Short mmCIF file of C-alpha atoms in Angstrom, two decimals:
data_model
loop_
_atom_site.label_atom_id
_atom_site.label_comp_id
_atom_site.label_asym_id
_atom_site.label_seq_id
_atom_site.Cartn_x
_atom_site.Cartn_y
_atom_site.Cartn_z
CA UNK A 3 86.33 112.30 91.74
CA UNK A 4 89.36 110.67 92.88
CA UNK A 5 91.20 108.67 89.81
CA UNK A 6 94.18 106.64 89.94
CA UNK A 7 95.80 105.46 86.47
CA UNK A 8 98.66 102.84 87.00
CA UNK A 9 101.15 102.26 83.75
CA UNK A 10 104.37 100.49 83.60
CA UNK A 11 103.77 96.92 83.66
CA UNK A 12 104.71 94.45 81.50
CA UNK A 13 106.27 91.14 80.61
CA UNK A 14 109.98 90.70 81.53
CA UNK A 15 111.98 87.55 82.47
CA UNK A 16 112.99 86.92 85.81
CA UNK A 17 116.05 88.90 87.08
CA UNK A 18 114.88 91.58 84.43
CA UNK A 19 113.39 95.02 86.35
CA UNK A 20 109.92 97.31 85.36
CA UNK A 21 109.03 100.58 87.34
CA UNK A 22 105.56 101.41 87.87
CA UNK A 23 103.87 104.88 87.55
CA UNK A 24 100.81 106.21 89.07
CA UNK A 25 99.47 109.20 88.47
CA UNK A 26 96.71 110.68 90.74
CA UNK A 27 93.83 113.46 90.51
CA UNK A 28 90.99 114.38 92.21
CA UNK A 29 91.97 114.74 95.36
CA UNK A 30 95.03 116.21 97.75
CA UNK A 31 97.40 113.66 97.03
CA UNK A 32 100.05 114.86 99.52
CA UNK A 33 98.05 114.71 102.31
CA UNK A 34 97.66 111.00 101.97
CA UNK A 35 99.54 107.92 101.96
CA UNK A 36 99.78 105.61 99.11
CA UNK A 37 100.77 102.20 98.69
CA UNK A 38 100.90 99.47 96.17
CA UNK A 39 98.43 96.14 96.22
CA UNK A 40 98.67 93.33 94.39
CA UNK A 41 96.35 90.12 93.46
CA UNK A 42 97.79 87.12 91.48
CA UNK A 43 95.54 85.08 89.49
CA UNK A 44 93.69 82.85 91.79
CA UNK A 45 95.20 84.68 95.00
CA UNK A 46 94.28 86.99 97.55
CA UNK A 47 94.88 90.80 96.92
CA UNK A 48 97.43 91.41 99.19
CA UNK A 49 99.70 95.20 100.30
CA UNK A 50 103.19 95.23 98.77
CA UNK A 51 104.34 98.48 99.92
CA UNK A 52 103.11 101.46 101.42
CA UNK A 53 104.15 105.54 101.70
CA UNK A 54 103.66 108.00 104.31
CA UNK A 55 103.07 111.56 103.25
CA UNK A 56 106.56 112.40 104.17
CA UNK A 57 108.13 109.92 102.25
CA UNK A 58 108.60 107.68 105.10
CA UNK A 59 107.72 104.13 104.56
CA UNK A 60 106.18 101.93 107.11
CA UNK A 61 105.07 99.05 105.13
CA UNK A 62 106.81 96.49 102.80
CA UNK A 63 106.05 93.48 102.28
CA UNK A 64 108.56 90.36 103.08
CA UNK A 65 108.08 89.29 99.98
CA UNK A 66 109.69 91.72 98.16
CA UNK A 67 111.93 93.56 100.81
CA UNK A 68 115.91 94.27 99.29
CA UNK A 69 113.97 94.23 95.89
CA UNK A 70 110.91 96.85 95.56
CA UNK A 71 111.21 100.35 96.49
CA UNK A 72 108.07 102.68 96.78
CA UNK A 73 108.51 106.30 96.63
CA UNK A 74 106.79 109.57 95.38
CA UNK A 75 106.50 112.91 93.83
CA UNK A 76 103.96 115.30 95.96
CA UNK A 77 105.16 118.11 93.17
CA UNK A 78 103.59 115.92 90.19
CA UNK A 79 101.20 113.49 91.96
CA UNK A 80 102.67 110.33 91.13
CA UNK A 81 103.53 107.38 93.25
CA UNK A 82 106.23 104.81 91.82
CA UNK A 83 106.99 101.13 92.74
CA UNK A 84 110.97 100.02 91.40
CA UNK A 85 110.97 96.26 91.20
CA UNK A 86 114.39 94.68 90.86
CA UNK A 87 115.45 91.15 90.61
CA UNK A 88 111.60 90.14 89.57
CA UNK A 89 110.67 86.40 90.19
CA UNK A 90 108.04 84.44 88.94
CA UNK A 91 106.00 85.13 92.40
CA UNK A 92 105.69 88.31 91.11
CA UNK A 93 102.99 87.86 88.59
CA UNK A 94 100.17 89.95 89.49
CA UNK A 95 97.95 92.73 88.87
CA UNK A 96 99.42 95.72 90.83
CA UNK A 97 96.90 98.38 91.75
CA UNK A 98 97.84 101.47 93.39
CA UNK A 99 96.14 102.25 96.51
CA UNK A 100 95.40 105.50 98.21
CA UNK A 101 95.67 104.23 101.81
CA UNK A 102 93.65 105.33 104.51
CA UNK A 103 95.44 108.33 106.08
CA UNK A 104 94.50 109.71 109.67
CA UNK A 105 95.50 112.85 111.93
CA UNK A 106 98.65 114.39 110.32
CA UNK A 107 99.23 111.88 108.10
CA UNK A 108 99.60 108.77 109.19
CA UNK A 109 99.33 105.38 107.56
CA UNK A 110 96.46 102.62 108.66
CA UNK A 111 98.33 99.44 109.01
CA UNK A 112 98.05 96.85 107.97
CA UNK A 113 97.09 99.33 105.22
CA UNK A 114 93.44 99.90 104.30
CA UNK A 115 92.32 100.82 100.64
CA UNK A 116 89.66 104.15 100.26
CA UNK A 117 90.26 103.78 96.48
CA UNK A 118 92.10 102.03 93.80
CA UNK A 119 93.27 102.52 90.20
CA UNK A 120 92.30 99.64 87.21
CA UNK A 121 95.67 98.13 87.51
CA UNK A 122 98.57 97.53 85.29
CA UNK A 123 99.60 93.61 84.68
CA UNK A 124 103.06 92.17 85.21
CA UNK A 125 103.93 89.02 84.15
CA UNK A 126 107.60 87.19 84.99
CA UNK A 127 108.74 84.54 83.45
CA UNK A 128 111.16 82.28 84.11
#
């Protein structure tokens, strides 16, 4: 069955930078894109940034463009999200996303979840 298992977060102060990890199984990860979601505590889940299987990337988020960077490793099945410059607007539970994925590989946007991992927490304070 498909898993995804998110690591990485944690509590920094604002300015400070974390990288996220995500390692997938269960399914042909490079034949899909991935992205990153996140939901703040009394918010909306909403897409930060999203990866074609190529590496291209035709989704981030204006809230975090200049400052996030999404990429992966097809080779090891892991997606990554590098957050710079963090704010306090970036507290959230960030879930990576397999995103659905049609014809040769490209990305449903606005980006649709098939599955999602637990999450990993970050937490920015000021």
């Amino acid at each position: 069955q498909v898993q995804l298992v998110e690591s990485g977060g944690g509590s920094v102060q604002a300015g400070g930078s974390l990288r996220l990890s995500c390692t997938a199984s269960g399914f042909s990860f490079s034949r899909y894109c991935m992205g990153w979601f996140r939901q703040a505590p009394g918010g909306e889940r909403e897409s930060v940034a999203v990866i074609d299987v190529g590496g291209g990337i035709p989704h981030v988020s204006d809230s975090v463009t200049g400052r996030f960077t999404i990429s992966r490793d097809n080779a090891k099945n892991t997606l990554y999200l590098q957050m710079n410059s963090l704010k306090p607007g970036d507290t959230a539970m960030y879930y990576c996303v397999q995103v659905r994925t049609w014809g040769a590989g490209y990305c449903w946007i606005p980006p649709q979840s098939n599955y999602n991992g637990q999450g990993t927490q970050v937490t920015v304070s000021s």
